[in-house]
Coordinates of C-alpha atoms in Angstrom, one line a residue:
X3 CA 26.6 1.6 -82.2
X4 CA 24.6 0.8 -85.3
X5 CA 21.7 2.7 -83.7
X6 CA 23.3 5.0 -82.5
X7 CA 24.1 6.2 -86.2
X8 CA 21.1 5.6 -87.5
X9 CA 19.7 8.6 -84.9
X10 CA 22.4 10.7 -85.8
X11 CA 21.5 10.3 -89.3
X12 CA 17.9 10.6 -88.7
X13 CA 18.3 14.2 -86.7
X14 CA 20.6 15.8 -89.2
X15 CA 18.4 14.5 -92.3
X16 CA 15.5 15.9 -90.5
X17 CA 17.2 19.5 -89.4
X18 CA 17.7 19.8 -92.6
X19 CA 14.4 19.4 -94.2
X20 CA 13.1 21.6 -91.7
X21 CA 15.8 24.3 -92.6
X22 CA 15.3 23.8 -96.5
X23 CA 11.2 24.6 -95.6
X24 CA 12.0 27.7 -93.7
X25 CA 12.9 29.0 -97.0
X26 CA 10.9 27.5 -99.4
X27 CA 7.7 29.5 -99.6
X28 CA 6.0 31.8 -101.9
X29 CA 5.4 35.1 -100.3
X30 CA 3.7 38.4 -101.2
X31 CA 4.8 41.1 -99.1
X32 CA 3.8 43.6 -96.6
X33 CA 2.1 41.1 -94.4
X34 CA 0.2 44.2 -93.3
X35 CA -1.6 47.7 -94.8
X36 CA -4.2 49.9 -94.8
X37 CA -7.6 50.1 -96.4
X38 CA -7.9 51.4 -99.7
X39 CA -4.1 52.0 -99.2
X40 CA -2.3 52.1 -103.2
X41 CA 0.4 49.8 -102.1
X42 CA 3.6 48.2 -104.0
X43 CA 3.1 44.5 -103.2
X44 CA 6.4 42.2 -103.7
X45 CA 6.1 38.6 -104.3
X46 CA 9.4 36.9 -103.8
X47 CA 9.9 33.4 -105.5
X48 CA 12.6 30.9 -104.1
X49 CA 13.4 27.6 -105.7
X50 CA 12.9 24.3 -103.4
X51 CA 13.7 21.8 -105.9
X52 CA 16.9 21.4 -108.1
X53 CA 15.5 22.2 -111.6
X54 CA 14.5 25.5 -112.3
X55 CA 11.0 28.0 -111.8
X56 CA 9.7 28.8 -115.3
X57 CA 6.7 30.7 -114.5
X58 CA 4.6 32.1 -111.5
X59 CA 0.9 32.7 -111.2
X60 CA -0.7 34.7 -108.9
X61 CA -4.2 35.4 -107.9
X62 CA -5.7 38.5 -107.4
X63 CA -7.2 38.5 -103.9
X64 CA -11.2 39.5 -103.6
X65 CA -11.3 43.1 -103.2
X66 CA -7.8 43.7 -104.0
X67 CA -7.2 46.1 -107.3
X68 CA -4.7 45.4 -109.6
X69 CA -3.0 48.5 -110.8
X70 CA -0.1 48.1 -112.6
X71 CA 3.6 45.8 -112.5
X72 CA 7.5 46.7 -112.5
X73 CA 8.6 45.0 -115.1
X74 CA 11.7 42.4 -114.6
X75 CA 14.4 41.5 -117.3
X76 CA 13.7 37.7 -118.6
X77 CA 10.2 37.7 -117.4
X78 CA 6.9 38.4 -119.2
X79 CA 4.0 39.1 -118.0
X80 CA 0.3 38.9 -118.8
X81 CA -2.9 39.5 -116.7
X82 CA -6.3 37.9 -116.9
X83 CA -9.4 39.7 -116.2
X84 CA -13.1 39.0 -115.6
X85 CA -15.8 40.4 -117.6
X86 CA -15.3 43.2 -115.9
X87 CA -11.8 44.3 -116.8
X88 CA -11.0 43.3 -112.9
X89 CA -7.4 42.0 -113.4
X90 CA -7.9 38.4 -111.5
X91 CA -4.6 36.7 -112.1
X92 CA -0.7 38.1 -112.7
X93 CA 1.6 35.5 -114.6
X94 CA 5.0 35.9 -114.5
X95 CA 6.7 33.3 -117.5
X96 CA 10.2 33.3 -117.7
X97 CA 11.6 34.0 -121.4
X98 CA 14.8 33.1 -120.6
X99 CA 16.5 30.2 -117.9
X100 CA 13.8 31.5 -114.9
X101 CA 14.8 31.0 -111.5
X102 CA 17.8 28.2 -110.6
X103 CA 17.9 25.9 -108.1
X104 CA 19.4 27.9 -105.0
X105 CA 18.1 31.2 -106.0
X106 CA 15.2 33.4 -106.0
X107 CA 13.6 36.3 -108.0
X108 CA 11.0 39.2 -106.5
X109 CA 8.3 40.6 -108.9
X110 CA 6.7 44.3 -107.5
X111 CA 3.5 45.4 -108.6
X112 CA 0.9 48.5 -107.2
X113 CA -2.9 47.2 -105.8
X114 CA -5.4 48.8 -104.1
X115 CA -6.8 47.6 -100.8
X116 CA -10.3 46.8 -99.9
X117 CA -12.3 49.4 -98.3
X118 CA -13.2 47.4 -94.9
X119 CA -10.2 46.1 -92.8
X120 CA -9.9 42.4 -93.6
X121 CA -7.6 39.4 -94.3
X122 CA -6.6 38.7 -98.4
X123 CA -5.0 35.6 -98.8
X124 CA -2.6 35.3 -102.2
X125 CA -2.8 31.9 -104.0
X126 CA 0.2 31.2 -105.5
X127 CA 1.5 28.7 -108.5
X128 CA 4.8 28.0 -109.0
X129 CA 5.7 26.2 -112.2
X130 CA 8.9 24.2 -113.0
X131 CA 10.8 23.2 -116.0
X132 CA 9.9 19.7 -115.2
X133 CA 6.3 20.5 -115.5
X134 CA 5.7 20.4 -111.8
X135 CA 3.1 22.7 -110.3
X136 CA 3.5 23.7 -106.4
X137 CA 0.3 25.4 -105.3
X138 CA 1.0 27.7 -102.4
X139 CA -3.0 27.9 -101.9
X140 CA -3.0 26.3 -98.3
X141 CA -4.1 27.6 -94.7
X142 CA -1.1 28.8 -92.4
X143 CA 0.4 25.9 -91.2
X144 CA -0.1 23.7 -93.5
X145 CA 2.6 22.3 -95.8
X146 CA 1.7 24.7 -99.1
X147 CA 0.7 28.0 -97.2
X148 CA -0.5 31.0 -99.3
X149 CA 1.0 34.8 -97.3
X150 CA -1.9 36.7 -95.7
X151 CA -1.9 40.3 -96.3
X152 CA -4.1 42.3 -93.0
X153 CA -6.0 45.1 -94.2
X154 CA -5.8 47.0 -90.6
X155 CA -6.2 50.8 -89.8
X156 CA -3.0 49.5 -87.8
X157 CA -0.2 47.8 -89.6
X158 CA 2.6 46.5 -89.0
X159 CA 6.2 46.9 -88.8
X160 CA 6.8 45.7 -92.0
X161 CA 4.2 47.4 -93.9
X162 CA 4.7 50.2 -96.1
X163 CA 3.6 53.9 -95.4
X164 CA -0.2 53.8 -96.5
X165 CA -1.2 56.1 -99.8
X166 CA -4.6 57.3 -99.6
X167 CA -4.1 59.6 -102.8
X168 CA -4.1 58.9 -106.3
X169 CA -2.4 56.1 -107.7
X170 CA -0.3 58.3 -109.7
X171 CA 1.4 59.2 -107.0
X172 CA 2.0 55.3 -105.8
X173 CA 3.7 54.7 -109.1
X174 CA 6.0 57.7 -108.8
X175 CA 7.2 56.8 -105.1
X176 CA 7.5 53.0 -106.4
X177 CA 11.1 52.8 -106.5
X178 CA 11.6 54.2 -102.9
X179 CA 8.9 51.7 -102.0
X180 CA 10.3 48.8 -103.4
X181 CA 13.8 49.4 -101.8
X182 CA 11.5 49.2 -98.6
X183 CA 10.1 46.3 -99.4
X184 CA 13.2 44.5 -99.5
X185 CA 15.2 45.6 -96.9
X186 CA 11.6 43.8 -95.1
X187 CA 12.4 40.7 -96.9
X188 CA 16.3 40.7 -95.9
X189 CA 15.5 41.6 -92.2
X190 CA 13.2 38.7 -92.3
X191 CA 15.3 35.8 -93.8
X192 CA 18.0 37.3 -90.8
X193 CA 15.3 36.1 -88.4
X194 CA 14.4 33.0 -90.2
X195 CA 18.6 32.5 -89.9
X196 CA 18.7 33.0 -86.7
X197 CA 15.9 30.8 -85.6
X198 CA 17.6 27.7 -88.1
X199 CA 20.9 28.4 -86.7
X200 CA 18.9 28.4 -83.0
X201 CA 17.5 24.8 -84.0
X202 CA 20.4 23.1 -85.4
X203 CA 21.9 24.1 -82.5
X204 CA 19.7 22.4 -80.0
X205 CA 19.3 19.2 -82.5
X206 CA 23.0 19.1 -82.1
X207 CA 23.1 19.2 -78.5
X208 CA 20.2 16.3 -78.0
X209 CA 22.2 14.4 -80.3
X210 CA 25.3 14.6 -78.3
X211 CA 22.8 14.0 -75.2
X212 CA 21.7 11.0 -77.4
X213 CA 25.1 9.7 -78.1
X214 CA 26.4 9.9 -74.7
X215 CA 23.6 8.2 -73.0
X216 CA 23.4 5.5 -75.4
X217 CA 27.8 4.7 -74.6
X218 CA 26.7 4.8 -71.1
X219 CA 24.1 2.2 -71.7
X220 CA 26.9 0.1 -74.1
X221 CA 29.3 0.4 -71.1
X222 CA 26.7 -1.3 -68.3

């Protein structure tokens, strides 16, 4: 029976690891536009640990143009350019408490895309209170991904409508775009849900398996 617990423990203590990952990344969102598209990019921000997100940095993809930023009560922000006057990093520094343990904040800003259809990754850094820096600057699959935007004459479902004109006319339709944006990022947590719910279901079901077998085995 002693092993018996210790499995039990082990496949609920790993189900939820897994579950608490699902959630933990740094995205920048639409996964997909068009070129040269003047799009309102949203990165969203959870917390993963259980002191609180002070500050985000993010880095300006090549190609990408930094336009402009919606600006978020508590936060300041400050850009850094090359010699230039290319914007290469956005900083997003908390003035108040930042982001809690259990919660998450979403910062908006307008970018032009690259001419040529391509892939622009988005390094991320993620600074906490207790001076811990997560860098979200990885490959896809790897433990500290960064989000992948496709530049694609095709995108995808959750991209928004593509805005060849001027960018005045991004920033005026920026509110009705960021209301798109996050209806995205609430019909994608609902399948991230779903899939958790999906997996603690069958973890539950092996362990029962698990259990069962092992009495069986006791019994003999």
């Amino acid at each position: 029976m002693k092993n018996i617990s210790k499995l039990l423990i082990f496949t609920f203590a790993a189900l939820f690891i897994f579950s608490g990952s699902a959630y933990a990344h740094v995205t920048v969102k639409p996964s997909s536009s068009a070129p040269e598209a003047w799009e309102t990019y949203t990165i969203k921000v959870p917390v993963e640990k259980e002191t609180a997100t002070t500050k985000v940095t993010l880095k300006v993809p090549e190609g990408v143009t930094f336009e402009s930023y919606q600006p978020v009560p508590g936060w300041k922000v400050t850009t850094e350019g090359d010699k230039d006057g290319h914007v290469k990093t956005v900083t997003w520094a908390a003035t108040d408490e930042g982001i809690a343990a259990g919660q998450f904040q979403q910062f908006s800003f307008v970018a032009q895309n690259p001419k040529e259809e391509t892939n622009v990754a988005w390094d991320a850094f993620q600074y906490y209170e207790d001076g811990e820096i997560v860098e979200w600057s990885g490959d896809e699959g790897s433990d500290l991904p960064h989000s992948v935007t496709e530049i694609t004459v095709a995108p995808k479902a959750d991209a928004e409508p593509a805005d060849h004109g001027h960018k005045d006319d991004a920033d005026t339709n920026d509110s009705t775009t960021t209301d798109n944006s996050k209806d995205s990022a609430t019909t994608e947590d609902g399948s991230n849900q779903t899939l958790i719910i999906t997996l603690a279901v069958i973890s539950l079901i092996l362990s029962i398996v698990a259990l069962f077998a092992a009495l069986r085995k006791t019994k003999k």
